[in-house]
Coordinates of C-alpha atoms and ligand atoms in Angstrom, one line a residue:
X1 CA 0.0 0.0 0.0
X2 CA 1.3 3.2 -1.0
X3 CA 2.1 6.1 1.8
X4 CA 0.0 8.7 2.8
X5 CA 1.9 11.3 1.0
X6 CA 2.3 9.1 -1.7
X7 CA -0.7 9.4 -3.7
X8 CA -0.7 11.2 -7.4
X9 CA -3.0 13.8 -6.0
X10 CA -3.7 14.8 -2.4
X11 CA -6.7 16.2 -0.8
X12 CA -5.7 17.4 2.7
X13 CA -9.1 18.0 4.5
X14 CA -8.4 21.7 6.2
X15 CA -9.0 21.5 10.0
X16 CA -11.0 18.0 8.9
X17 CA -14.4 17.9 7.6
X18 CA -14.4 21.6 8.8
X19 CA -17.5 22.2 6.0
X20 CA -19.3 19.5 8.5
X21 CA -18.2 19.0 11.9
X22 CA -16.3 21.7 14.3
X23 CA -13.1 22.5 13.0
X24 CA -10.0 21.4 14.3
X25 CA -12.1 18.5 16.6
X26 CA -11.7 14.6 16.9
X27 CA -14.9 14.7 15.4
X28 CA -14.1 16.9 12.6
X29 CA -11.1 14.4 12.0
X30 CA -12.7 11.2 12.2
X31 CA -15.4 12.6 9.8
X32 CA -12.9 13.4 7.3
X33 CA -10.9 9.8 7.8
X34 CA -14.8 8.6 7.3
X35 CA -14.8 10.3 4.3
X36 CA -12.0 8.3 2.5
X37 CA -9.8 11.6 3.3
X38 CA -6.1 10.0 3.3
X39 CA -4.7 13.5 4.8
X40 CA -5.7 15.8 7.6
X41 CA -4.7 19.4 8.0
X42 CA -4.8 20.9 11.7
X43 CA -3.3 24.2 13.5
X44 CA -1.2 24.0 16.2
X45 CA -0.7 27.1 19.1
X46 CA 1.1 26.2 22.7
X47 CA -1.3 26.8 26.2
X48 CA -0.1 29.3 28.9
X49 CA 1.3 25.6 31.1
X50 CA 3.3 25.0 27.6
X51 CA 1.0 21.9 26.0
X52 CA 0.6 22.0 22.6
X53 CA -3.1 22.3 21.5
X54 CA -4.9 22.1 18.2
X55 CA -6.6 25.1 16.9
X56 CA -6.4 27.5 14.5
X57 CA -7.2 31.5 15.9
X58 CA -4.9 33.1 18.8
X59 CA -8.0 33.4 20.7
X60 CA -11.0 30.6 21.7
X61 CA -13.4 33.4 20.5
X62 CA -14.9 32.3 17.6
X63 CA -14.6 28.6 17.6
X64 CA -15.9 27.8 21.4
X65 CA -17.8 29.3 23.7
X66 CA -15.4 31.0 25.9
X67 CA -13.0 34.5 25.2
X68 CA -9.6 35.3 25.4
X69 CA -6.3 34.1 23.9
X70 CA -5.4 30.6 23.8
X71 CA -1.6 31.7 25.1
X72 CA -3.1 33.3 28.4
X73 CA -5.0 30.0 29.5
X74 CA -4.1 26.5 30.5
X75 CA -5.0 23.0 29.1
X76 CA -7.8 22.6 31.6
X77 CA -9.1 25.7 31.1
X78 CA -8.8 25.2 27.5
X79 CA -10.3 21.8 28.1
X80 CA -13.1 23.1 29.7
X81 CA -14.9 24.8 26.6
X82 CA -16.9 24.1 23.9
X83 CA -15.3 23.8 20.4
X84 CA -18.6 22.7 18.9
X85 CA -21.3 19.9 19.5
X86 CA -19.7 19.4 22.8
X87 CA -16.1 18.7 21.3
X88 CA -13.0 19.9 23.3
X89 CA -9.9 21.6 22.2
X90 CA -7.7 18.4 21.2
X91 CA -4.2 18.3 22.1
X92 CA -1.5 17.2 19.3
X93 CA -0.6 14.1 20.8
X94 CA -4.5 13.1 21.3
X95 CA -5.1 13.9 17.9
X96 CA -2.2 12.0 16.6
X97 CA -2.5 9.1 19.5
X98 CA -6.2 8.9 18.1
X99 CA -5.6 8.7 14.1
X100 CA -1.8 7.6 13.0
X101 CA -2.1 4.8 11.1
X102 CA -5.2 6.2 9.6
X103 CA -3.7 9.2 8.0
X104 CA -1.4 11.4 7.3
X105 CA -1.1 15.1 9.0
X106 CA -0.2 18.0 7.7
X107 CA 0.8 20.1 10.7
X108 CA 0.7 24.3 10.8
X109 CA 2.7 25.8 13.7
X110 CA 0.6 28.6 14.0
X111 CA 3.3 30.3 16.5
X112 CA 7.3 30.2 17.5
X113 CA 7.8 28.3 20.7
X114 CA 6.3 25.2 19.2
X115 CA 8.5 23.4 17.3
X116 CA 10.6 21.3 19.4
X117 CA 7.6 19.3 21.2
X118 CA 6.3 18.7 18.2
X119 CA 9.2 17.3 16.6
X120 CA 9.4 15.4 20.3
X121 CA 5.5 14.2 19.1
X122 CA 5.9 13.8 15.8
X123 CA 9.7 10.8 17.0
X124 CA 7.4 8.9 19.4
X125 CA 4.4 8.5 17.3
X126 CA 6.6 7.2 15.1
X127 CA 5.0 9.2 12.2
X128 CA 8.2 11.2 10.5
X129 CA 7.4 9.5 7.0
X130 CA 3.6 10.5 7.7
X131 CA 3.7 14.2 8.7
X132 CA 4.9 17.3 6.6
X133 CA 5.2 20.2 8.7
X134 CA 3.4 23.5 7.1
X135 CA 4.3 27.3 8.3
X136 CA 4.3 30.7 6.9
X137 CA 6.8 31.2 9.3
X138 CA 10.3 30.6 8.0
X139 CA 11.8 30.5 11.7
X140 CA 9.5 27.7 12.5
X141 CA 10.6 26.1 9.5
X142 CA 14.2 26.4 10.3
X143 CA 13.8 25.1 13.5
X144 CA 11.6 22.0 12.6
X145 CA 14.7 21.0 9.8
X146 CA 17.3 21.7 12.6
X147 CA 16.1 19.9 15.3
X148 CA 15.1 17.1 12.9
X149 CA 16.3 16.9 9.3
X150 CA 14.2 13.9 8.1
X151 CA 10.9 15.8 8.6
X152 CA 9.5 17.0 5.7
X153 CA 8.5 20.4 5.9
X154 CA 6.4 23.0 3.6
X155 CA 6.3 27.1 3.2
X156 CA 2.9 28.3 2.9
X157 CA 2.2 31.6 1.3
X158 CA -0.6 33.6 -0.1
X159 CA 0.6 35.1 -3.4
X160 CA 3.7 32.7 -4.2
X161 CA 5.9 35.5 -5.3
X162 CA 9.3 34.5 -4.6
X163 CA 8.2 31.1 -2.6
X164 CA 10.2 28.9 -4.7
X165 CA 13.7 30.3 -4.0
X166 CA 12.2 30.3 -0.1
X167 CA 11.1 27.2 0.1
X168 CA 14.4 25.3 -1.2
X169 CA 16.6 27.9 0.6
X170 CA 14.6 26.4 3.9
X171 CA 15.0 23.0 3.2
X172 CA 11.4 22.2 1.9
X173 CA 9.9 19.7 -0.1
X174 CA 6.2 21.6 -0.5
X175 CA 5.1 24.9 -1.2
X176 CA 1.4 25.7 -0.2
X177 CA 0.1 29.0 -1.8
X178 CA -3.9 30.3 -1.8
X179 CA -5.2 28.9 -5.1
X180 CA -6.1 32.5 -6.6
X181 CA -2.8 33.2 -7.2
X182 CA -1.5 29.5 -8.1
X183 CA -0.4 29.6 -12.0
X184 CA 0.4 27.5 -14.5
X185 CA 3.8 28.7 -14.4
X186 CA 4.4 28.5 -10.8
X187 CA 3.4 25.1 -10.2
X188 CA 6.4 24.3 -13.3
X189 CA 8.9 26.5 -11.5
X190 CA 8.4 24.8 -8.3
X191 CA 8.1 21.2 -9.6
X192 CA 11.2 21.6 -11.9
X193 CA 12.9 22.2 -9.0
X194 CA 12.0 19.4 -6.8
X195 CA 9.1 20.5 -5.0
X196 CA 5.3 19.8 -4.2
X197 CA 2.6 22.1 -4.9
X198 CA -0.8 22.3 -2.8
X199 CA -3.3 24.9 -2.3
X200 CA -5.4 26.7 -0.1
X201 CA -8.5 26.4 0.5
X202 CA -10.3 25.0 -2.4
X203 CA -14.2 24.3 -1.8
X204 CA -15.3 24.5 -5.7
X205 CA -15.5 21.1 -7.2
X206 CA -14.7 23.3 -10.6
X207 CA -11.8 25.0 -9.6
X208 CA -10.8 21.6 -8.1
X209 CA -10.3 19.8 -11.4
X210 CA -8.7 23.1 -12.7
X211 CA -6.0 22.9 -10.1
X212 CA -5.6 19.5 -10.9
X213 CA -5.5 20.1 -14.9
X214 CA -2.8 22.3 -14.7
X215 CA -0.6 20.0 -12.2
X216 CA -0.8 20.8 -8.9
X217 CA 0.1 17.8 -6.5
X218 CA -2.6 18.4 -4.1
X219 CA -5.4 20.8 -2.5
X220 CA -6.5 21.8 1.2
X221 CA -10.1 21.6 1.2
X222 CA -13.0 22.1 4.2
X223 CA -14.8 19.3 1.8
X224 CA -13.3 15.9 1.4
X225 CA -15.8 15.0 -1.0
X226 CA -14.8 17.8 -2.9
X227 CA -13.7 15.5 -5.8
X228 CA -16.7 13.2 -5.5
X229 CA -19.5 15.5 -5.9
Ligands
LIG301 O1 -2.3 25.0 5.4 C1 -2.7 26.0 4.6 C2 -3.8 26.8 5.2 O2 -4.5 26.1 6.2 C3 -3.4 28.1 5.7 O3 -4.4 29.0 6.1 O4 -5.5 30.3 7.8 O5 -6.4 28.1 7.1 O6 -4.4 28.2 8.5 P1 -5.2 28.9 7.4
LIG302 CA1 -4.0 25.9 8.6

């Protein structure tokens, strides 16, 4: 059986089945796993007590029911809200204890200061050949490929100017750019020189296929039946 990352073209579910479930939940995973999704895409930020935690905003505000930044709270406080349907906040290692084997992850470090337990995650789930590790931060980047060179790791960027020479002068094998500005011509650039090419975030079956027609390796959708409709 081929590897997660291994397929001719990827759909990454963004946050999981985030178009169905709470984003960023077990539920929202499992859903997307459900849904024949071979990747998952999740955001990672570090609690006030230093635990690594799975969502995507520097605050709680809009995705559970409390306020405040997720930085000035604990895990059990953290723990103690509603992320949707009754979900809690997941931490990284519940979400990967939970689901390796079943996928692969595409993991954002949302902020600095996170790296090096996630690397630590990342060795004793045993899942460095099923993880790349996303940013737009470069630092972040650096510091995943220092502390562990066999992790693959990918630059995200809106409009893709310049995110060639960035990516391969970071040590990455992906580039992930918004798919209004993905071109023709950049996914060529990038692949002649030994990288990947994904997407973000593409919810139009259309523009799906499009994507697909002019090469790109993969797309980070909220709809893992984006393909199938
Ligand atoms: O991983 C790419 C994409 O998720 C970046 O945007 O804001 O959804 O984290 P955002
Ligand atoms: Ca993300």
């Amino acid at each position: 059986m081929k590897g997660f990352f291994e397929k001719d073209f990827l759909l990454i579910s963004h946050r999981g089945a985030s178009r169905y479930e709470p984003e960023n939940t077990l539920r929202s995973f499992r859903r997307a796993i459900e849904m024949g999704s071979g990747v998952i895409e999740l955001d990672v930020r570090r609690t006030l007590d230093g635990h690594l935690v799975v969502i995507h905003d520097r605050t709680v505000n809009r995705t559970t029911d409390g306020k405040g930044a997720v930085s000035g709270k604990t895990l059990s406080e953290l723990r103690s809200l509603d992320a949707g349907k009754g979900e809690r906040i997941p931490t990284l290692e519940e979400v990967m204890g939970n689901f390796s084997g079943q996928c692969g992850f595409v993991i954002e470090l949302k902020e600095k200061g996170t790296e090096k337990q996630t690397v630590s995650l990342i060795k004793a789930h045993g899942l460095i050949k099923d993880v790349v590790v996303v940013s737009f931060l470069k630092d972040c980047l650096r510091e995943v490929k220092t502390l562990c060179p066999d992790v693959i790791t990918g630059l995200i960027t809106v409009f893709g100017i310049g995110c060639v020479r960035s990516a391969l002068l970071l040590g990455c094998r992906v580039v992930a750019t918004n798919h209004h500005f993905m071109t023709r011509r950049l996914v060529s650039d990038a692949q002649r020189n030994g990288l990947l090419v994904c997407c973000w975030t593409v919810n139009d079956t259309k523009r799906g296929e499009k994507l697909a027609a002019i090469g790109v390796n993969g797309v980070i959708t909220d709809k893992p039946d984006l393909l199938r409709a």
